Coordinates of C-alpha atoms in Angstrom, one line a residue:
Chain A
D1 CA -0.1 0.0 0.0
T2 CA 1.3 3.3 -0.9
A3 CA 1.5 5.7 2.1
V4 CA 0.9 9.0 0.0
S5 CA -0.3 8.7 -3.3
Q6 CA -1.0 11.7 -5.5
T7 CA -2.6 11.5 -9.1
P8 CA -2.0 12.0 -11.9
K9 CA 1.8 11.2 -12.2
Y10 CA 2.0 13.3 -15.4
L11 CA -0.1 16.2 -16.6
V12 CA 0.4 17.9 -19.8
T13 CA -2.1 20.7 -20.7
Q14 CA -2.4 23.9 -22.6
M15 CA -2.1 27.3 -21.2
G16 CA -5.3 28.7 -19.8
N17 CA -6.8 25.4 -18.9
D18 CA -7.9 24.4 -15.5
K19 CA -6.6 21.2 -13.8
S20 CA -6.5 19.4 -10.5
I21 CA -4.1 17.2 -8.7
K22 CA -5.3 14.7 -5.9
C23 CA -3.4 13.4 -2.9
E24 CA -4.4 10.9 -0.3
Q25 CA -2.5 9.5 2.7
N26 CA -3.4 6.3 4.6
L27 CA -0.9 6.8 7.5
G28 CA -3.5 8.6 9.8
H29 CA -1.5 11.7 9.8
D30 CA -3.1 15.1 10.9
T31 CA -1.1 17.4 8.5
M32 CA -0.8 17.4 4.7
Y33 CA 1.2 19.7 2.4
W34 CA 1.8 20.7 -1.2
Y35 CA 5.3 21.6 -2.4
K36 CA 6.4 22.9 -5.8
Q37 CA 9.8 21.8 -7.1
D38 CA 11.4 23.8 -10.1
S39 CA 13.9 22.7 -12.5
K40 CA 16.8 23.8 -10.3
K41 CA 15.4 21.4 -7.7
F42 CA 14.4 24.0 -5.3
L43 CA 11.5 22.7 -3.3
K44 CA 9.1 25.4 -2.2
I45 CA 6.2 24.9 0.3
M46 CA 2.8 26.0 -1.0
F47 CA 0.1 25.0 1.5
S48 CA -0.3 23.1 4.5
Y49 CA -3.5 21.7 6.3
N50 CA -4.0 20.5 9.7
N51 CA -7.2 18.4 10.4
K52 CA -8.7 20.2 7.3
E53 CA -7.8 23.6 8.4
L54 CA -5.4 25.7 6.4
I55 CA -2.3 26.7 8.5
I56 CA 0.3 27.7 5.9
N57 CA -0.5 29.5 2.7
E58 CA 2.8 30.9 1.1
T59 CA 3.0 33.5 -1.4
V60 CA 1.2 31.6 -4.0
P61 CA -1.0 33.1 -7.0
N62 CA -4.7 32.8 -6.1
R63 CA -5.1 30.5 -9.3
F64 CA -3.9 27.8 -6.9
S65 CA -6.6 26.5 -4.6
P66 CA -6.3 23.7 -2.1
K67 CA -9.1 21.8 -0.9
S68 CA -9.2 19.2 2.0
P69 CA -12.4 17.4 2.1
D70 CA -11.1 15.4 5.1
K71 CA -7.6 15.1 6.8
A72 CA -6.7 12.1 4.6
H73 CA -7.1 14.2 1.4
L74 CA -5.7 17.4 0.0
N75 CA -6.3 18.3 -3.5
L76 CA -4.9 21.2 -5.6
H77 CA -6.8 22.9 -8.1
I78 CA -5.2 25.3 -10.6
N79 CA -6.9 27.8 -12.7
S80 CA -5.9 29.5 -15.8
L81 CA -2.7 27.6 -16.1
E82 CA 0.5 29.5 -17.0
L83 CA 3.9 28.4 -18.7
G84 CA 5.6 29.2 -15.3
D85 CA 3.4 26.7 -13.3
S86 CA 5.4 23.9 -15.2
A87 CA 7.1 22.0 -12.3
V88 CA 6.9 19.0 -10.2
Y89 CA 4.3 19.1 -7.4
F90 CA 4.6 16.9 -4.5
C91 CA 2.2 16.1 -1.7
A92 CA 3.4 15.2 1.8
S93 CA 2.0 14.3 5.1
S94 CA 3.2 14.4 8.7
Q95 CA 2.0 13.8 12.3
Q96 CA 2.3 17.2 14.1
T97 CA 0.5 16.6 17.1
R98 CA 2.5 14.4 19.6
G99 CA 4.6 13.6 16.5
L100 CA 8.2 14.5 15.2
G101 CA 7.0 16.1 12.2
I102 CA 8.6 13.8 9.8
Q103 CA 7.3 14.1 6.4
Y104 CA 6.2 11.5 4.0
F105 CA 6.1 12.4 0.3
G106 CA 4.1 11.2 -2.7
A107 CA 6.1 10.4 -5.9
G108 CA 5.0 13.8 -7.4
T109 CA 3.1 15.0 -10.3
R110 CA 5.1 16.4 -13.2
L111 CA 2.9 19.2 -14.8
S112 CA 4.0 20.5 -18.3
V113 CA 2.0 23.6 -19.6
L114 CA 2.4 24.1 -23.3
Chain B
S1 CA 10.8 28.8 9.5
Q2 CA 14.2 28.9 7.9
Q3 CA 16.0 27.3 5.0
G4 CA 18.9 25.1 5.3
E5 CA 21.6 25.4 2.6
E6 CA 23.4 22.4 1.5
D7 CA 27.0 22.5 0.4
P8 CA 28.4 21.4 -1.9
Q9 CA 25.8 21.8 -4.8
A10 CA 27.0 18.6 -6.4
L11 CA 29.5 15.8 -5.4
S12 CA 30.8 13.1 -7.7
I13 CA 32.6 10.2 -6.0
Q14 CA 33.8 6.6 -6.7
E15 CA 31.9 3.6 -5.3
G16 CA 33.3 2.7 -1.8
E17 CA 34.3 6.3 -1.0
N18 CA 32.7 8.3 1.8
A19 CA 30.5 11.4 0.9
T20 CA 30.2 14.2 3.2
M21 CA 27.7 17.0 2.6
N22 CA 27.1 20.0 4.7
C23 CA 24.1 22.1 6.0
S24 CA 24.0 25.6 7.2
Y25 CA 21.1 27.5 8.7
K26 CA 20.4 30.8 10.4
T27 CA 18.4 30.6 13.5
S28 CA 17.9 28.3 16.4
I29 CA 16.2 24.9 15.7
N30 CA 14.5 22.1 17.7
N31 CA 15.7 19.4 15.2
L32 CA 17.3 19.0 11.8
Q33 CA 16.1 16.3 9.4
W34 CA 17.9 15.0 6.2
Y35 CA 16.1 13.7 3.2
R36 CA 17.0 11.9 0.1
Q37 CA 15.5 12.3 -3.4
N38 CA 16.0 9.8 -6.1
S39 CA 15.7 11.0 -9.6
G40 CA 11.9 11.2 -10.6
R41 CA 10.8 10.4 -6.9
G42 CA 9.5 12.1 -3.9
L43 CA 11.7 12.9 -0.8
V44 CA 12.4 10.2 1.8
H45 CA 13.2 10.8 5.1
L46 CA 16.6 9.6 6.3
I47 CA 17.4 10.8 9.8
L48 CA 16.3 13.3 12.5
I49 CA 18.7 14.8 15.1
R50 CA 17.4 16.8 17.8
S51 CA 18.9 20.1 18.9
N52 CA 20.4 18.5 22.1
E53 CA 22.1 15.7 20.1
R54 CA 25.7 16.1 18.6
E55 CA 25.7 12.9 16.5
K56 CA 23.5 10.3 15.4
H57 CA 24.2 7.1 13.3
S58 CA 21.7 5.2 11.2
G59 CA 23.4 2.3 9.2
R60 CA 26.1 3.9 6.8
L61 CA 24.6 7.3 7.6
R62 CA 26.3 9.6 10.4
V63 CA 24.9 13.1 11.1
T64 CA 26.4 15.6 13.2
L65 CA 25.0 18.9 14.5
D66 CA 27.0 21.8 15.9
T67 CA 24.3 24.3 17.0
S68 CA 27.0 26.9 17.9
K69 CA 27.9 26.9 14.4
K70 CA 24.3 26.5 13.1
S71 CA 25.6 23.7 10.9
S72 CA 25.0 19.9 10.4
S73 CA 26.9 17.3 8.2
L74 CA 25.7 14.0 6.7
L75 CA 28.5 11.4 6.1
I76 CA 27.7 8.3 3.9
T77 CA 30.2 5.6 4.4
A78 CA 31.4 3.0 1.9
S79 CA 29.0 4.6 -0.9
R80 CA 27.3 2.5 -3.3
A81 CA 25.8 3.5 -7.0
A82 CA 22.3 3.1 -5.4
D83 CA 23.2 6.3 -3.0
T84 CA 23.0 8.4 -6.1
A85 CA 20.6 11.1 -5.4
S86 CA 19.9 14.4 -4.1
Y87 CA 20.1 15.2 -0.4
F88 CA 18.3 17.8 1.5
C89 CA 18.5 19.2 5.0
A90 CA 15.5 20.7 6.6
P91 CA 16.1 22.8 9.9
G92 CA 12.9 22.4 12.3
G93 CA 12.0 25.4 14.4
G94 CA 9.2 23.6 16.2
G95 CA 6.4 24.4 13.9
N96 CA 5.2 22.1 11.2
K97 CA 6.9 23.9 8.3
L98 CA 10.1 22.7 6.9
T99 CA 11.9 24.6 4.3
F100 CA 14.1 22.8 2.0
G101 CA 16.9 24.1 -0.2
T102 CA 18.1 23.0 -3.5
G103 CA 20.1 20.0 -2.1
T104 CA 23.4 18.3 -2.7
Q105 CA 23.4 16.3 -6.0
L106 CA 25.5 13.2 -5.2
K107 CA 26.8 11.0 -7.9
V108 CA 28.5 7.7 -7.1
E109 CA 30.2 6.1 -9.9
L110 CA 31.2 2.5 -10.5

């Protein structure tokens, strides 16, 4: 069983489209994250939810909207995609309450905007 | 939160050699974590060292922490081709936010 799974693995789309990436964790963790990794390998946090509540919201264009229907799921919806959105997006989870905060990552979604 | 800065950016060694990579950070921490990322994969947690610890071992990995110098090092002994990956440090200030840098790209050649 994959601990943190995200779909799709690859996403190729045209500029201006809207797309979603889904993430699910079966570790029972209370906190989930979205990261963006650029071509230089820089890994930047975008959002974090703790028990469905948004707790980290970095300087991210409001075209990006996270949604957490329950604490095991954190989806990322992106409107009006731009060329600069091309990157690998990683979902992660951790146990923050009475936990060490070790993060477990999904395999990534490689987004290519043409 | 704060970002760890890994050094060197890239490291190429022969199989069997030791690999050392360093991490520097700027403010006080509760712990520091190291992660590995294989090409095309997500990050995998390797080891966590608490601020009151100076050294920690896990298999072929040895991590040191010097809070007075705000630095950490990761040593991989007897490296293998399978150790080829990017290595990231993540200083933890007590909250749930980890800030990663660009990592050290390690290449282990046969």
